[in-house]
GROMACS .gro file of C-alpha atoms in nm:
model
  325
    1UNK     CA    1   1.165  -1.390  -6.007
    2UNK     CA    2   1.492  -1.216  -6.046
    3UNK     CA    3   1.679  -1.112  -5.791
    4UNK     CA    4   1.807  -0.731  -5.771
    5UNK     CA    5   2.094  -0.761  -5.612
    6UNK     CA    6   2.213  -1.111  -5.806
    7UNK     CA    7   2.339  -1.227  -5.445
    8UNK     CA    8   2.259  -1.574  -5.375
    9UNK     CA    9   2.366  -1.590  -5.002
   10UNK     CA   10   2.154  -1.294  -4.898
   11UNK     CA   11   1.852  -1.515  -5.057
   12UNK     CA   12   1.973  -1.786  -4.803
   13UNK     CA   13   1.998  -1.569  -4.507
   14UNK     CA   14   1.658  -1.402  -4.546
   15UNK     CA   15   1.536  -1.753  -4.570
   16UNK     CA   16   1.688  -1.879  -4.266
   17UNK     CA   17   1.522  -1.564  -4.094
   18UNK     CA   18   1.201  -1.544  -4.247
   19UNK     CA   19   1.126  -1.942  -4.254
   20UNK     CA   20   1.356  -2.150  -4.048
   21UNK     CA   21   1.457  -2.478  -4.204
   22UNK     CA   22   1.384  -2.401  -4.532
   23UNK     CA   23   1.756  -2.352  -4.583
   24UNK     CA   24   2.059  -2.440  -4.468
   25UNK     CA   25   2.209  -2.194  -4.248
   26UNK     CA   26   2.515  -2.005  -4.382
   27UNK     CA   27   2.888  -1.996  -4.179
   28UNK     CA   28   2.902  -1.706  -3.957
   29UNK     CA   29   3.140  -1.550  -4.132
   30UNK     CA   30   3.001  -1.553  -4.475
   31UNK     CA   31   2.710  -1.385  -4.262
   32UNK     CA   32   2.938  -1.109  -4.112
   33UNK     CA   33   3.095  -1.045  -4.467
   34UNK     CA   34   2.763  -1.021  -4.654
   35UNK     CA   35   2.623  -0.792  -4.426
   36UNK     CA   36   2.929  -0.598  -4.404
   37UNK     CA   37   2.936  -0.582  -4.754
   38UNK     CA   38   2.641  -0.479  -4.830
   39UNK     CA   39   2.709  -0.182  -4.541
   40UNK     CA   40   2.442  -0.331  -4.309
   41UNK     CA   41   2.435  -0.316  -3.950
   42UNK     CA   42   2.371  -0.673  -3.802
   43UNK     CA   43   2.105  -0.572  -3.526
   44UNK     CA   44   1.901  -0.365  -3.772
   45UNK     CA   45   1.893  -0.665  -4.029
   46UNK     CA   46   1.789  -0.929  -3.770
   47UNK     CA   47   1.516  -0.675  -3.608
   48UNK     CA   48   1.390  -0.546  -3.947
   49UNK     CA   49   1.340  -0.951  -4.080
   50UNK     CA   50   1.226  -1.031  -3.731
   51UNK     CA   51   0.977  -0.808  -3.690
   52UNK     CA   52   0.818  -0.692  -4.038
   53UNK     CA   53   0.888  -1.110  -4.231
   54UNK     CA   54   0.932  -0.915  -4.536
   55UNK     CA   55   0.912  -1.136  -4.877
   56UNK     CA   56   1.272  -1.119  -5.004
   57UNK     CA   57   1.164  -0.892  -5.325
   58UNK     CA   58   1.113  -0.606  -4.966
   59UNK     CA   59   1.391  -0.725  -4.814
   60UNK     CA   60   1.643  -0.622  -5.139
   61UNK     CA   61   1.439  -0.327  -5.152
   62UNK     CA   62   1.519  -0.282  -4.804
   63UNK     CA   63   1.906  -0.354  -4.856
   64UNK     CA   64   1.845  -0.050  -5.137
   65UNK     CA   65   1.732   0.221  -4.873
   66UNK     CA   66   1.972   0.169  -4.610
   67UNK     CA   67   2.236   0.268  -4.864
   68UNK     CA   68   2.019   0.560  -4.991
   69UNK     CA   69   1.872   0.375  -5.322
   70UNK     CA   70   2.198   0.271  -5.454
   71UNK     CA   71   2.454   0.008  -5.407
   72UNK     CA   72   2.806   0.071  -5.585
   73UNK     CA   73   2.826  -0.210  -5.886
   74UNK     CA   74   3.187  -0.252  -5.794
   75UNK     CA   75   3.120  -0.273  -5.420
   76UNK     CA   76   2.861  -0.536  -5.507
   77UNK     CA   77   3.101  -0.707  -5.807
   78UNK     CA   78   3.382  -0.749  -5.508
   79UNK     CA   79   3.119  -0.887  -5.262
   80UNK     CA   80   2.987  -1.189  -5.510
   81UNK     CA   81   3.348  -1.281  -5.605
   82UNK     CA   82   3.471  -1.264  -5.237
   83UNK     CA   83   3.185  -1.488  -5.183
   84UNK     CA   84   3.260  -1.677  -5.479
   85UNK     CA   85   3.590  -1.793  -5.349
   86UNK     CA   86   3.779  -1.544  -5.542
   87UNK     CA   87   4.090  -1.344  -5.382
   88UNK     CA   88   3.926  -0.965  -5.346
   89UNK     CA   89   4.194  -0.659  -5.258
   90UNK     CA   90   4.139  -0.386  -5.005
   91UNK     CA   91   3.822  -0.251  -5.052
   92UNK     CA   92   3.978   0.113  -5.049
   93UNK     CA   93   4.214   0.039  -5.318
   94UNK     CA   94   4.633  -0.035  -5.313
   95UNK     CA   95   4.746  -0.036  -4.952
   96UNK     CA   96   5.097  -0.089  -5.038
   97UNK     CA   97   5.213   0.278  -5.007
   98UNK     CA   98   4.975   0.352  -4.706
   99UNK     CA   99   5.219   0.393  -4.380
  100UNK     CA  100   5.049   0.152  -4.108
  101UNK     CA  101   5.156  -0.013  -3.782
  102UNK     CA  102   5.511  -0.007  -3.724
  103UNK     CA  103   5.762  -0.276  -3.603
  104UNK     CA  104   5.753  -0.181  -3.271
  105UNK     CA  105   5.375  -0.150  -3.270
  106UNK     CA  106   5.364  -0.471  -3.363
  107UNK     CA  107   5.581  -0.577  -3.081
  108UNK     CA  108   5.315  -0.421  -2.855
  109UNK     CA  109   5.012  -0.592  -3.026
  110UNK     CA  110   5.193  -0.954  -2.993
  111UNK     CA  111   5.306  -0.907  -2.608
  112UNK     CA  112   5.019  -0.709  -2.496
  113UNK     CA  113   4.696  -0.820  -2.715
  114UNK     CA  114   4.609  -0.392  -2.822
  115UNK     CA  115   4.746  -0.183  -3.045
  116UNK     CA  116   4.702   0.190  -3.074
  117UNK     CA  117   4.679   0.319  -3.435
  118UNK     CA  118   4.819   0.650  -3.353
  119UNK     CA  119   4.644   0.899  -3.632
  120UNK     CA  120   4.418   0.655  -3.758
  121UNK     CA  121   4.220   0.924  -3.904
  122UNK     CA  122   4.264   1.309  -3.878
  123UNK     CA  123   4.162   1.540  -3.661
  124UNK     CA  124   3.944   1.709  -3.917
  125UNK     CA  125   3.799   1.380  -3.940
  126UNK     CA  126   3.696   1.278  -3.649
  127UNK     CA  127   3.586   1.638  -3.505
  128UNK     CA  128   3.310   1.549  -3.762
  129UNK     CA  129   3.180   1.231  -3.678
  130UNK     CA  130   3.234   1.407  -3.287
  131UNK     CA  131   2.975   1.674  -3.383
  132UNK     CA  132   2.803   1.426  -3.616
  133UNK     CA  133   2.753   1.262  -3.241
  134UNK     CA  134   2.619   1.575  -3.025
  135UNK     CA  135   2.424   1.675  -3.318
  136UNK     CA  136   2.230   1.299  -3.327
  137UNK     CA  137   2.188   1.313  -2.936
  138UNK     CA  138   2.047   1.700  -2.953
  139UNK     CA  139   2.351   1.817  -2.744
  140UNK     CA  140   2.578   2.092  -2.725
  141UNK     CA  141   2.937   2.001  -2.667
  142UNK     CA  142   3.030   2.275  -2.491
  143UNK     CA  143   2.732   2.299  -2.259
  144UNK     CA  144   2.764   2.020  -1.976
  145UNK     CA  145   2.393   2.059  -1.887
  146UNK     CA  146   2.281   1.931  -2.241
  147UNK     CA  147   2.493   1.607  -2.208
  148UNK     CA  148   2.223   1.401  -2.006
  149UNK     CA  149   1.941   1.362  -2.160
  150UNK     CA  150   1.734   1.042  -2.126
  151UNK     CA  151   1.599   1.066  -2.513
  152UNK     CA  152   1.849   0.677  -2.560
  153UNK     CA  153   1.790   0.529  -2.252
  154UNK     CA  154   2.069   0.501  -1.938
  155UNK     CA  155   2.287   0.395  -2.199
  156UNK     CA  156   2.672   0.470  -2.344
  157UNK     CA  157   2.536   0.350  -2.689
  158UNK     CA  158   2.483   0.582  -2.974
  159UNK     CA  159   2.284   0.417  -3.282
  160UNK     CA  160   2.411   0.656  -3.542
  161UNK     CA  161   2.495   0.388  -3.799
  162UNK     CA  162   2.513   0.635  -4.144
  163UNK     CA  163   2.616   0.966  -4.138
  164UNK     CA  164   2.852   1.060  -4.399
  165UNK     CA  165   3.122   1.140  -4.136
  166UNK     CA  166   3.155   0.787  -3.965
  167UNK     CA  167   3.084   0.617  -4.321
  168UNK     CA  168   3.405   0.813  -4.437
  169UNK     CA  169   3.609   0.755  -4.104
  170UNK     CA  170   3.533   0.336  -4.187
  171UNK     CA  171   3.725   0.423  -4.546
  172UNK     CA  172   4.011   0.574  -4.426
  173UNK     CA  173   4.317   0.381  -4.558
  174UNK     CA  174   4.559   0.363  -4.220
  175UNK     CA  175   4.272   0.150  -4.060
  176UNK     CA  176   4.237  -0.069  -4.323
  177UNK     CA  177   4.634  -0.124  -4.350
  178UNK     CA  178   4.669  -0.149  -4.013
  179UNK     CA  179   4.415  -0.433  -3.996
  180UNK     CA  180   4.576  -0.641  -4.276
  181UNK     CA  181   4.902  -0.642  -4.117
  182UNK     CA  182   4.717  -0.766  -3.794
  183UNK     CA  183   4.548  -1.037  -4.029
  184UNK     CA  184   4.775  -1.141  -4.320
  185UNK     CA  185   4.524  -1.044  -4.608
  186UNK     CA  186   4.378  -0.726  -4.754
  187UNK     CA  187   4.060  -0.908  -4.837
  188UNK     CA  188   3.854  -0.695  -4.518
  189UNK     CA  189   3.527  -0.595  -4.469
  190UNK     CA  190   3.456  -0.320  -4.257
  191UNK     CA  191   3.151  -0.343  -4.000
  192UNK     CA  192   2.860  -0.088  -3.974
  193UNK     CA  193   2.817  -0.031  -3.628
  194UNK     CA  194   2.750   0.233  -3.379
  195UNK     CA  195   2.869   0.565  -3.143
  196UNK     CA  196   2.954   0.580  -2.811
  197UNK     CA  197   2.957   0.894  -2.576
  198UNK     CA  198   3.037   0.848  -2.234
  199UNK     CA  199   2.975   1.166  -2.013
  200UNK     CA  200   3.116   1.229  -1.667
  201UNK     CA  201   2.923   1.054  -1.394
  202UNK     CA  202   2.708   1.271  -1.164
  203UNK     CA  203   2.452   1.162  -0.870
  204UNK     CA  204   2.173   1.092  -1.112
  205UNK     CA  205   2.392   0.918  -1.424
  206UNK     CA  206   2.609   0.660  -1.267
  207UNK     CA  207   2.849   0.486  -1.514
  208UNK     CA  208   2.612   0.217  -1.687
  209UNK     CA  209   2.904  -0.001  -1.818
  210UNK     CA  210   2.961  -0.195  -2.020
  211UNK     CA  211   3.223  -0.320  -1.745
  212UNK     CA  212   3.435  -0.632  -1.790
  213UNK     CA  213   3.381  -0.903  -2.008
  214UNK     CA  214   3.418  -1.064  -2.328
  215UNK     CA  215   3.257  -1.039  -2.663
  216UNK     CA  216   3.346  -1.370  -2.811
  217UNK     CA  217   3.261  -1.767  -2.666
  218UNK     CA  218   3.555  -1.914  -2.459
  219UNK     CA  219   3.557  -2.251  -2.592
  220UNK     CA  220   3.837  -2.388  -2.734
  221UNK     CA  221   3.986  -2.336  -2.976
  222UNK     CA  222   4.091  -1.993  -2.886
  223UNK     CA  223   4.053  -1.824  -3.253
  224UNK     CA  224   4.209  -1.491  -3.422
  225UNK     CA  225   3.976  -1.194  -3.435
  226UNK     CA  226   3.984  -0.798  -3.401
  227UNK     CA  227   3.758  -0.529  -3.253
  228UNK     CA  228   3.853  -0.151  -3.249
  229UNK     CA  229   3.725   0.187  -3.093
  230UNK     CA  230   3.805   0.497  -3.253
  231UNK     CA  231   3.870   0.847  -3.059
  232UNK     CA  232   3.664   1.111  -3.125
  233UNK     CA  233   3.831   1.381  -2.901
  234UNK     CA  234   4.071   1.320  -2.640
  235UNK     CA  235   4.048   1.081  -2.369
  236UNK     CA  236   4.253   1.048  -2.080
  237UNK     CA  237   4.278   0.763  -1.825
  238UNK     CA  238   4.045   0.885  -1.616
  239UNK     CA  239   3.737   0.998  -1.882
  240UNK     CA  240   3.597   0.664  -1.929
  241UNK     CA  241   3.864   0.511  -2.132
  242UNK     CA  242   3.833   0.192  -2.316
  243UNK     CA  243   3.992  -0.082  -2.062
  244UNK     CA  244   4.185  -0.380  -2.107
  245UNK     CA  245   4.379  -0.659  -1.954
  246UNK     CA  246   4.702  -0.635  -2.131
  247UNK     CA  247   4.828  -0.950  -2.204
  248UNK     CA  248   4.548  -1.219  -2.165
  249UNK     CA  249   4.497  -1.334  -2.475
  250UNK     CA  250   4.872  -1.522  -2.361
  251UNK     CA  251   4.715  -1.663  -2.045
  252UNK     CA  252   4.311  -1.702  -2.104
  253UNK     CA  253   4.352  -2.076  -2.161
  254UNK     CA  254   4.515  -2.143  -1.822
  255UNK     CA  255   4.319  -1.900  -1.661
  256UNK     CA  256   4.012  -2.079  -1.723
  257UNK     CA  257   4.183  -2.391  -1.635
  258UNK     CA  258   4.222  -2.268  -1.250
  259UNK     CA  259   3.862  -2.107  -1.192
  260UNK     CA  260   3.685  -2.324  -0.918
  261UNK     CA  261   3.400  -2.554  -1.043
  262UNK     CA  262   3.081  -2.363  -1.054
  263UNK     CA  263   3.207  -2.071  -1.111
  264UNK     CA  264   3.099  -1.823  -1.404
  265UNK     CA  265   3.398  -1.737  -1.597
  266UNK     CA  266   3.252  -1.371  -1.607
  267UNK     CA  267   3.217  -1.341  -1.241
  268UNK     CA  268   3.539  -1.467  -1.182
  269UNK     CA  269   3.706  -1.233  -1.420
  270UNK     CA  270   3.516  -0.933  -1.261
  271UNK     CA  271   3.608  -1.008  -0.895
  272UNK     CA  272   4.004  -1.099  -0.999
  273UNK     CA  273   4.116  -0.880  -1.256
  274UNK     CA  274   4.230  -0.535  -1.295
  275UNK     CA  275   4.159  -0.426  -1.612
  276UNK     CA  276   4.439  -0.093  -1.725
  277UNK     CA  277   4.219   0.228  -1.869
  278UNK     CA  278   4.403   0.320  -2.233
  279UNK     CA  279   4.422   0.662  -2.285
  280UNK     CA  280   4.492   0.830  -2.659
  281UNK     CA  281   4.435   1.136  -2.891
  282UNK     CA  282   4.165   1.270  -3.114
  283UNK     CA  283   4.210   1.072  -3.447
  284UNK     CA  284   4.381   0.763  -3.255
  285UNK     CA  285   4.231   0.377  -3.325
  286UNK     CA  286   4.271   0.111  -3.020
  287UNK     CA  287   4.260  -0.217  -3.184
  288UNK     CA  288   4.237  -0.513  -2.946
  289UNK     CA  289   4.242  -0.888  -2.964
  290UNK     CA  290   3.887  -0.998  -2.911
  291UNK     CA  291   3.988  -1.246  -2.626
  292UNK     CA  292   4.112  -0.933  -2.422
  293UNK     CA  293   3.900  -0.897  -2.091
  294UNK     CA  294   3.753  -0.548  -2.176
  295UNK     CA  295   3.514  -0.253  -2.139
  296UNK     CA  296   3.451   0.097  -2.053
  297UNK     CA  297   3.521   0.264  -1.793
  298UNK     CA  298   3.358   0.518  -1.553
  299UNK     CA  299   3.430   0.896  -1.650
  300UNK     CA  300   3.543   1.121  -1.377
  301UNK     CA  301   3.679   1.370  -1.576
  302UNK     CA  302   3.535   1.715  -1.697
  303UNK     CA  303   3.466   1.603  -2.066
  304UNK     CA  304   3.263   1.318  -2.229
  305UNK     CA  305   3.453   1.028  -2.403
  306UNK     CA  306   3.285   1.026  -2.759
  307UNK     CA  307   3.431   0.766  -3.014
  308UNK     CA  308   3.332   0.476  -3.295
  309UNK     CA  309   3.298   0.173  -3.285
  310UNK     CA  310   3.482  -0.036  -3.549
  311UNK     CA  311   3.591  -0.368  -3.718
  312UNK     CA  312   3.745  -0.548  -3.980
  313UNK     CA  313   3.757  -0.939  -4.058
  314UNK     CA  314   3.861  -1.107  -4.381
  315UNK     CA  315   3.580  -1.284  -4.621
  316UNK     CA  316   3.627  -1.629  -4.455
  317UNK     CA  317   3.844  -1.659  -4.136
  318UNK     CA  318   3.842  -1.979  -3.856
  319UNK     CA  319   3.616  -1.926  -3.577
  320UNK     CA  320   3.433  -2.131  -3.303
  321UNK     CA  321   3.105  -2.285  -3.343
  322UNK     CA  322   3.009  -2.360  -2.964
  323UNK     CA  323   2.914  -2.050  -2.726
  324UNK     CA  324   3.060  -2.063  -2.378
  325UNK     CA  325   3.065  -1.748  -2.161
   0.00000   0.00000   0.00000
């Protein structure tokens, strides 16, 4: 039968889900750039396959829906010939006149590990996806009494994957130029992935974390790679600001080196490091190397912290294979 989509390596992965061993698994980060491609949110994908075992003629049809019935023919031209081996450009088109990190932000990301994209997006913009947030969670932002409610769980996650507003903040051209100076290559592919708010702790709603850790295995090699969090509103130091230890990228290999036998890397890190809260504007992108210690932080201020998750990695990049926390 003919495929819809004319995508080979989504036939593969739906394989590998659906009937293990009946193909050969694909490179992570084909995986990342097909699903980012085709604007789908890793968790979903694995949970819908998991759960329903579609047969792949659903699972296109599937692919269809989450992008409201209709895939782009140039969005889905770019993703076959990035996948093809062909050089792709920016996916929002010439970055070469787009004004994006300058020298002495780059400075910062090579000493400290983080950047911060100052006006990443507009204010306009991300007031937006901020209501775009309270609206999903059925709160009012200006009544503190509304900002509790159980409805997700004791949770700082916000599954709002779609919305026009967050779909338009993942186009906008400073974050995408901002990431290929950080990478070398325009050839990026932005990842569909989630909310965050983050209100002020109170008796009953202690800060849930995420505290400190790392999203990425420690083995060796140590390998290039880029996560990001996007400010909704404000956020100062003290209103659950994303965290960080500046500067460990530069160290983590020696640091592991000295942690006593037996020891969990994780625990270790939580008891002995100090991670620095990173305060920035409405509009403003923190973009951090992923071997950065990191995580939220508890909010003692008078306002939520509401922001977007957010990142960008070339069609085919180096990465390690084995997983050690």
């Amino acid at each position: 039968m003919a495929s819809r989509l004319g995508i080979e390596e989504l036939r593969t992965y739906w394989a590998c889900q659906c009937a293990p061993g009946s193909a050969a698994p694909l490179p992570q980060d084909v995986i990342k750039t097909l699903l980012a491609g085709l604007h789908l949110n890793v968790l979903e994908t694995l949970r819908y396959l998991h759960q329903e075992q579609p047969s792949y003629a659903q699972f296109e049809a599937w692919v269809g829906e989450r992008n409201g019935g209709e895939l782009k023919n140039a969005s889905l031209d770019r993703l076959r010939r990035a996948l093809a081996g062909e050089t792709v450009g920016a996916e929002v088109g010439s970055l070469e006149r787009v004004e994006g990190l300058t020298a002495d932000d780059l400075a910062h990301w090579h000493e400290h590990g983080y950047v911060i994209l100052r006006n990443a997006i507009s204010p306009e913009a991300a007031a937006l996806a901020e209501m775009a947030i309270y609206d999903f969670l059925g709160m009012n932002r200006d009544d503190p009494t509304s900002w509790y409610r159980q409805s997700l769980g004791h949770s700082i996650w916000v599954p709002l994957l779609r919305h026009p507003a967050l779909v338009a903040n993942r186009r906008a051209p400073r974050i995408h130029k901002a990431h290929a100076q950080l990478w070398g290559r325009e050839d990026l592919w932005v990842t569909i992935d989630q909310g965050g708010f983050n209100p002020p702790e109170r008796e009953n709603w202690p800060f849930p974390g995420p505290h400190l850790h790392w999203d990425t295995t420690l083995a060796e090699p140590h390998r290039l790679a880029l996560q990001g969090i996007l400010y909704l509103a404000d956020v100062d130091e003290d209103q659950g600001a994303f965290s960080c230890v500046p500067g460990f990228h530069r160290t983590l290999k020696q640091w592991l080196k000295s942690i006593p036998a037996g020891v969990d890397a994780h625990d270790h890190a939580q008891r002995t490091l100090t991670m620095k809260p990173i305060a920035a504007k409405r509009g403003d992108m923190i973009i951090w190397h992923h071997l950065l210690p990191h995580g939220s932080s508890p909010n003692r201020a008078q306002r939520p912290r509401v922001v977007q998750y957010m990142s960008l990695q070339p069609t085919r990049f180096a990465y390690t294979e084995e997983w050690k926390s």
